Coordinates of C-alpha atoms in Angstrom, one line a residue:
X1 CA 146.7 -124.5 87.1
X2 CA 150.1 -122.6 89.0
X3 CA 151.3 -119.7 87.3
X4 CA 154.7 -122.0 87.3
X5 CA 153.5 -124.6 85.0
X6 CA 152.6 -121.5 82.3
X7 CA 156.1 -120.1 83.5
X8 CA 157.7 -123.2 82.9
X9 CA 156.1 -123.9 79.4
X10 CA 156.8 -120.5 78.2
X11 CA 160.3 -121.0 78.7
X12 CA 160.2 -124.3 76.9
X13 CA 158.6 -122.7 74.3
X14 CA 161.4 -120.4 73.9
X15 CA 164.3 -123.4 74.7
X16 CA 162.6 -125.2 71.5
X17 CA 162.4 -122.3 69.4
X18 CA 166.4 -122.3 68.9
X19 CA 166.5 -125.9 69.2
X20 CA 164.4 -125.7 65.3
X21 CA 166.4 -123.1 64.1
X22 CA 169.7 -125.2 64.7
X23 CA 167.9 -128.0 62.8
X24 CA 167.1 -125.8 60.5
X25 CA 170.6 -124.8 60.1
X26 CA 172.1 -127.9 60.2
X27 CA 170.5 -129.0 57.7
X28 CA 171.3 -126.6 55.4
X29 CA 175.0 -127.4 55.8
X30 CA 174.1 -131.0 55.0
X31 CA 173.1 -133.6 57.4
X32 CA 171.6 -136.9 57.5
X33 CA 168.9 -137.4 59.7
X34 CA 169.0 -140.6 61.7
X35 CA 172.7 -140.0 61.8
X36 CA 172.5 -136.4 63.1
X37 CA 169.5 -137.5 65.5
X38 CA 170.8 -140.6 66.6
X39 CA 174.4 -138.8 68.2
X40 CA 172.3 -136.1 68.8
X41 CA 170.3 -138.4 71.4
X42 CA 173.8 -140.5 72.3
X43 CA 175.3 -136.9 73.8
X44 CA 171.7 -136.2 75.5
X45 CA 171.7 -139.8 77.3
X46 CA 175.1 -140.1 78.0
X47 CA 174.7 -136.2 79.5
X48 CA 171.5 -137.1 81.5
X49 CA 172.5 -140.1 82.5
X50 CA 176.5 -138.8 84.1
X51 CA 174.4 -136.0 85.7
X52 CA 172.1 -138.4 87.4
X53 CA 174.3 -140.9 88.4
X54 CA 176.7 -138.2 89.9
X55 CA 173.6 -136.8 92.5
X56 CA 173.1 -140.7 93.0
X57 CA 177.1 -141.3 94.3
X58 CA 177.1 -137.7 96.0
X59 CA 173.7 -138.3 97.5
X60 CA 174.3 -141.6 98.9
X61 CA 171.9 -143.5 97.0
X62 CA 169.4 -140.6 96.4
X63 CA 168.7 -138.9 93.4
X64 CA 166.6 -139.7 90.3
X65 CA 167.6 -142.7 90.0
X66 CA 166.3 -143.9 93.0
X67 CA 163.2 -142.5 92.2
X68 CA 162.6 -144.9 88.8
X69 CA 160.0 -147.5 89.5
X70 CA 158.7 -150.2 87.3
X71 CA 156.0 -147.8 86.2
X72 CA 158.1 -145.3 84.7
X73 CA 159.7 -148.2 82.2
X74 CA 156.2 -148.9 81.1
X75 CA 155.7 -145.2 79.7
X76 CA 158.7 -144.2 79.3
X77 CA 160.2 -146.4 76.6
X78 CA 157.4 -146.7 74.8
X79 CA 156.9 -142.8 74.8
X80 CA 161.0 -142.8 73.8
X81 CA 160.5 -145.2 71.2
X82 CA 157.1 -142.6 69.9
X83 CA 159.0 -139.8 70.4
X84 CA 162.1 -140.5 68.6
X85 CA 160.3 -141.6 64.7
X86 CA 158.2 -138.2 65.3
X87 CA 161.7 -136.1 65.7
X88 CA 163.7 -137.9 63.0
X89 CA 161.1 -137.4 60.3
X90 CA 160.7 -133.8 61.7
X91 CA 164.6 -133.5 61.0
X92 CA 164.2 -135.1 57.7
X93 CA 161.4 -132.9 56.5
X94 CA 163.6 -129.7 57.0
X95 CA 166.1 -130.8 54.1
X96 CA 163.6 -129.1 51.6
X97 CA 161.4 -127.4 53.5
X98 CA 161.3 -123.8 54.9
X99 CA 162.1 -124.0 58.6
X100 CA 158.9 -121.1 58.9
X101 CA 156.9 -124.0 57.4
X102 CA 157.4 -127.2 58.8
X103 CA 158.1 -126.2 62.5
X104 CA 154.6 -125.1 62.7
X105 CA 153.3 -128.1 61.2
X106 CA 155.4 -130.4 63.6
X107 CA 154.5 -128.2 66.4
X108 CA 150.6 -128.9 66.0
X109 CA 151.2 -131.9 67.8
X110 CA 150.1 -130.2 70.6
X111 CA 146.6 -130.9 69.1
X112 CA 146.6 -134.2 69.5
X113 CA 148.1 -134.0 73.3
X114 CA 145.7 -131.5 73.9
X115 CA 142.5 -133.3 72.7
X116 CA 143.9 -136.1 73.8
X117 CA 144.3 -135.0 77.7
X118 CA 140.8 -134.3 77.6
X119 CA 139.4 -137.0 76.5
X120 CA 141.1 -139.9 77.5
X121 CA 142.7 -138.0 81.1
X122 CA 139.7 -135.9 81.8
X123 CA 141.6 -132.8 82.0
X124 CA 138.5 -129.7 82.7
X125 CA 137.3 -127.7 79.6
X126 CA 137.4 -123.8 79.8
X127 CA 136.3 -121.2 77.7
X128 CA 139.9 -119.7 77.5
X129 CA 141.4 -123.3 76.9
X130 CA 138.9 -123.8 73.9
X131 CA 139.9 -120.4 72.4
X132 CA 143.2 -120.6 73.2
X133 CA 143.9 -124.3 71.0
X134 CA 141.5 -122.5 68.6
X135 CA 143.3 -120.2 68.2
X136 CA 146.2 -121.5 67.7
X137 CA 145.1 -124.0 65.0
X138 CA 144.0 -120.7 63.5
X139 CA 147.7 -119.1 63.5
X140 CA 149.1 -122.2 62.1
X141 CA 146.8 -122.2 59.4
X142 CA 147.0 -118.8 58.3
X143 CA 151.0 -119.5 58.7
X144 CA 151.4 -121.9 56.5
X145 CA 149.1 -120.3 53.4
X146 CA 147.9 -123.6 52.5
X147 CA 146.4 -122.4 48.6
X148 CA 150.5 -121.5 48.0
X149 CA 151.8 -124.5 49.7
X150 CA 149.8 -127.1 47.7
X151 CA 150.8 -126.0 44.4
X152 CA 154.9 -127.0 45.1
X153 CA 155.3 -130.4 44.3
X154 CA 158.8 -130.0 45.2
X155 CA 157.2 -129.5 49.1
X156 CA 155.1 -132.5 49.5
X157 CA 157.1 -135.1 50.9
X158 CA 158.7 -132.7 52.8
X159 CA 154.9 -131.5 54.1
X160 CA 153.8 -135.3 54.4
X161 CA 157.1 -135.7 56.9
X162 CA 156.1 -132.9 59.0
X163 CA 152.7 -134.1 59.6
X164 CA 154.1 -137.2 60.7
X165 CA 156.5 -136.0 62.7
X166 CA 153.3 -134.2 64.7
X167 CA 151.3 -136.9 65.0
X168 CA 153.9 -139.6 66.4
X169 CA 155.0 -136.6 69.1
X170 CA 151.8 -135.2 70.2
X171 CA 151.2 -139.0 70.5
X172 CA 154.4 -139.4 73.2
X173 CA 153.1 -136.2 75.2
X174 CA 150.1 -138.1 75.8
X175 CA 152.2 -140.4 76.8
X176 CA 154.1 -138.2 79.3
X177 CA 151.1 -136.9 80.5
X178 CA 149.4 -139.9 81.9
X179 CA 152.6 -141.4 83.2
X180 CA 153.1 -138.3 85.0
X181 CA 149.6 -138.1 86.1
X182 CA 149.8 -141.6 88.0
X183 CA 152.0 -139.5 90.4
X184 CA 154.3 -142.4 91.0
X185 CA 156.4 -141.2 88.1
X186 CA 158.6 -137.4 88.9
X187 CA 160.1 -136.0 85.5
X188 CA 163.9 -136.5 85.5
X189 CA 163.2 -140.2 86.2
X190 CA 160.6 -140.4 83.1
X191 CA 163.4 -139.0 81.2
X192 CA 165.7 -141.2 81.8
X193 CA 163.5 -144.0 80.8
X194 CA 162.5 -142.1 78.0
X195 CA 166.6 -142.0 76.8
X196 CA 166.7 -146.2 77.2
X197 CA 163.2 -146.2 74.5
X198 CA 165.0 -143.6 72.2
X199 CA 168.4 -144.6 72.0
X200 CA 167.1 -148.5 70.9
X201 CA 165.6 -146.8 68.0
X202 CA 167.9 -144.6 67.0
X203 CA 170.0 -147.9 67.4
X204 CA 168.2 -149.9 65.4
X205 CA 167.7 -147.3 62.6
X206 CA 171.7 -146.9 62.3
X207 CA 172.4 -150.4 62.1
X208 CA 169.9 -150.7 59.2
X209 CA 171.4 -147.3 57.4
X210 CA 174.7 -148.0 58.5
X211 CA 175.6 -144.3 58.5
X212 CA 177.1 -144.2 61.8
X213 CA 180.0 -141.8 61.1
X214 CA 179.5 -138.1 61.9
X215 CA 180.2 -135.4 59.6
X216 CA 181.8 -132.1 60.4
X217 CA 177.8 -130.4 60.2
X218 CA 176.7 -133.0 63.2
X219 CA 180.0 -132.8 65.3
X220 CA 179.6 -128.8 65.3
X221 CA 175.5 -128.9 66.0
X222 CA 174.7 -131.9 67.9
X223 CA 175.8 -131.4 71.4
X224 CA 174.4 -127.8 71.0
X225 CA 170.7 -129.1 70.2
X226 CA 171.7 -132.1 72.9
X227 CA 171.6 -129.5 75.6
X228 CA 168.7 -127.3 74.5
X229 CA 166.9 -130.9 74.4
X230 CA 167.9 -131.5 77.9
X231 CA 166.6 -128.0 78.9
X232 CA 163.3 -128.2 77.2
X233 CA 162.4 -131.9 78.3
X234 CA 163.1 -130.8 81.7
X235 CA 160.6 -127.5 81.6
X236 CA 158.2 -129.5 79.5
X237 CA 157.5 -132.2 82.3
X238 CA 157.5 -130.0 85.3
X239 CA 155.0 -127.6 83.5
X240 CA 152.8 -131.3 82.5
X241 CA 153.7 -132.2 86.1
X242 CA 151.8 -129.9 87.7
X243 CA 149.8 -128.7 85.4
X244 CA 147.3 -129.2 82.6
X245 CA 148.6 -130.8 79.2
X246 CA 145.8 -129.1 77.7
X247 CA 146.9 -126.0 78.5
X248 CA 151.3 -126.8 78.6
X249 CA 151.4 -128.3 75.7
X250 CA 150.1 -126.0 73.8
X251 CA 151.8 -123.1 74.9
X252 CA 155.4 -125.6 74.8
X253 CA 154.4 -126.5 70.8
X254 CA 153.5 -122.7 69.5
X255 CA 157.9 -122.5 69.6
X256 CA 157.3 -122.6 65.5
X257 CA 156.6 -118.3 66.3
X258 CA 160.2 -118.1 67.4
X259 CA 161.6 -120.2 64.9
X260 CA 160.1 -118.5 62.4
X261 CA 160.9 -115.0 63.8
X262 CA 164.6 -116.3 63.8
X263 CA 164.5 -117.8 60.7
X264 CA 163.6 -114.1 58.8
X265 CA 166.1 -112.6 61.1
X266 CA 169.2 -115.1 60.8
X267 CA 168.6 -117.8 58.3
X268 CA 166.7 -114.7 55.2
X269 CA 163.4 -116.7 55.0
X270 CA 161.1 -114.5 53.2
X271 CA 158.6 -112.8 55.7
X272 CA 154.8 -113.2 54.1
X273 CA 151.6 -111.2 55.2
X274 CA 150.6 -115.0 56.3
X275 CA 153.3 -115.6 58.4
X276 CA 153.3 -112.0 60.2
X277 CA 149.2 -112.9 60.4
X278 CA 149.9 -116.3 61.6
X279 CA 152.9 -115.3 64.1
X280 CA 150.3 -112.0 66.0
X281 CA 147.6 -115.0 66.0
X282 CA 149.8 -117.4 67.6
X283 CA 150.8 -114.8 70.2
X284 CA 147.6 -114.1 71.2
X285 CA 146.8 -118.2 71.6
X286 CA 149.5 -118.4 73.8
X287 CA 148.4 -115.3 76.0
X288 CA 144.3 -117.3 75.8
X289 CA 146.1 -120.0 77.4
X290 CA 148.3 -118.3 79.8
X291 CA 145.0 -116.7 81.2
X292 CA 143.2 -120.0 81.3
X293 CA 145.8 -121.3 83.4

């Protein structure tokens, strides 16, 4: 695996950490979900979208959108569509849960990515790689102090959102992962179809809350996390691109150590011997997988 993919993941990592912690925050203020997600996802596409068709006109015809075939429709709406129930119930999940709590429960979708590469994409198994997703099952884990978290009631549907919310996006990695592997299919082009997948059900979702109209919360925090977005998809498909998703994914996903670093620091979320036991234990996963790549 290049030293760039691990490069490119790390910085994802740390792109998706602040990306939470605005979540987090905007949420506090008072937000509703498929609203805040759905402009949230307008501002990204409409962004992504100028961008690409400006290199297109300056280009002469070049550009990424030349570059979308027929093949990057087939994952990439699907993997939109995935993608975008997995973030909206991760959103939702934050209105009464601890930010510390639920972003490392979301993030574990890189389990399912993970395994998933392996199995059904054949991606090589390594010592380091094993220990590495070990151990950052482990950090999770020992993060989230499951004996305390059971006992608040108040918690569960929050809990029950998070998981969710992992499963439905490590799902969409997979996703990624295998378009990208067909090697027909470069990143900024999978993105774009990934917008079209997206935006339909954020769409959809709208029409059926009727909650269009932005508050003063989503207008201030939406085109923020709408860039950071733009940033992290970008790093998080070059890094799959030319590397393993066994390995990028994982090291993209364990983001929850920064947002729960900035949520002590910024947002006074109580710092427990778990957490600080769960955050060294995530550190040293993502160093495993580093060296495995």
């Amino acid at each position: 695996m290049d030293s760039l993919s691990v490069t490119l993941a790390v910085g994802a990592l740390v792109v998706g950490a602040i990306a939470d912690l605005v979540y987090r925050v905007a949420q506090q203020r008072g937000i509703e979900a498929p609203t805040f997600v759905f402009w949230q996802s307008t501002i990204f596409t409409a962004l992504i979208w100028a961008a690409s068709i400006a290199s297109w006109l300056i280009w002469g015809g070049d550009g990424p959108i030349a570059s979308i075939h027929s093949s990057a429709w087939l994952y990439g709406v699907p993997a939109g569509i995935v993608a975008y129930g997995g973030l909206t119930l991760f959103v939702a999940s934050l209105r009464q849960g601890d930010a510390s709590v639920n972003a490392p429960i979301f993030r574990l979708n890189f389990v399912v990515t993970a395994v998933g590469a392996i199995i059904i994409l054949a991606e090589s198994v390594t010592l380091l790689k094993v220990i590495g997703i070990g151990l950052a099952v482990v950090a999770v884990l020992v993060l989230l102090n499951i004996t305390q978290i059971t006992g608040l009631r108040t918690n569960i549907r929050s809990l029950a959102q998070a998981v969710a919310a992992s499963i439905l996006f490590g799902v969409a990695g997979l996703v990624s992962k295998a378009a990208l592997d067909t090697g027909d299919i470069a990143a900024i082009p999978l993105i774009l179809t990934q917008t079209v997948g997206f935006q339909q059900a954020a769409v959809i979702t709208l029409l059926r809350t009727r909650h269009f109209r932005p508050n003063q919360n989503i207008v201030r925090f939406a085109p923020g996390v709408a860039v950071l977005q733009i940033i992290w998809s970008v790093l998080l498909f070059e890094s799959l691109r030319i590397g393993d998703a066994s390995i990028s994914y994982p090291i993209v996903q364990m983001s929850f150590v920064g947002t729960a670093i900035l949520a002590v620091l910024f947002l006074r979320e109580e710092m427990t011997r778990s957490k600080g036991a769960g955050l060294i234990i995530a550190v040293i996963a993502v160093i495993a997988l580093g060296l495995a790549g």
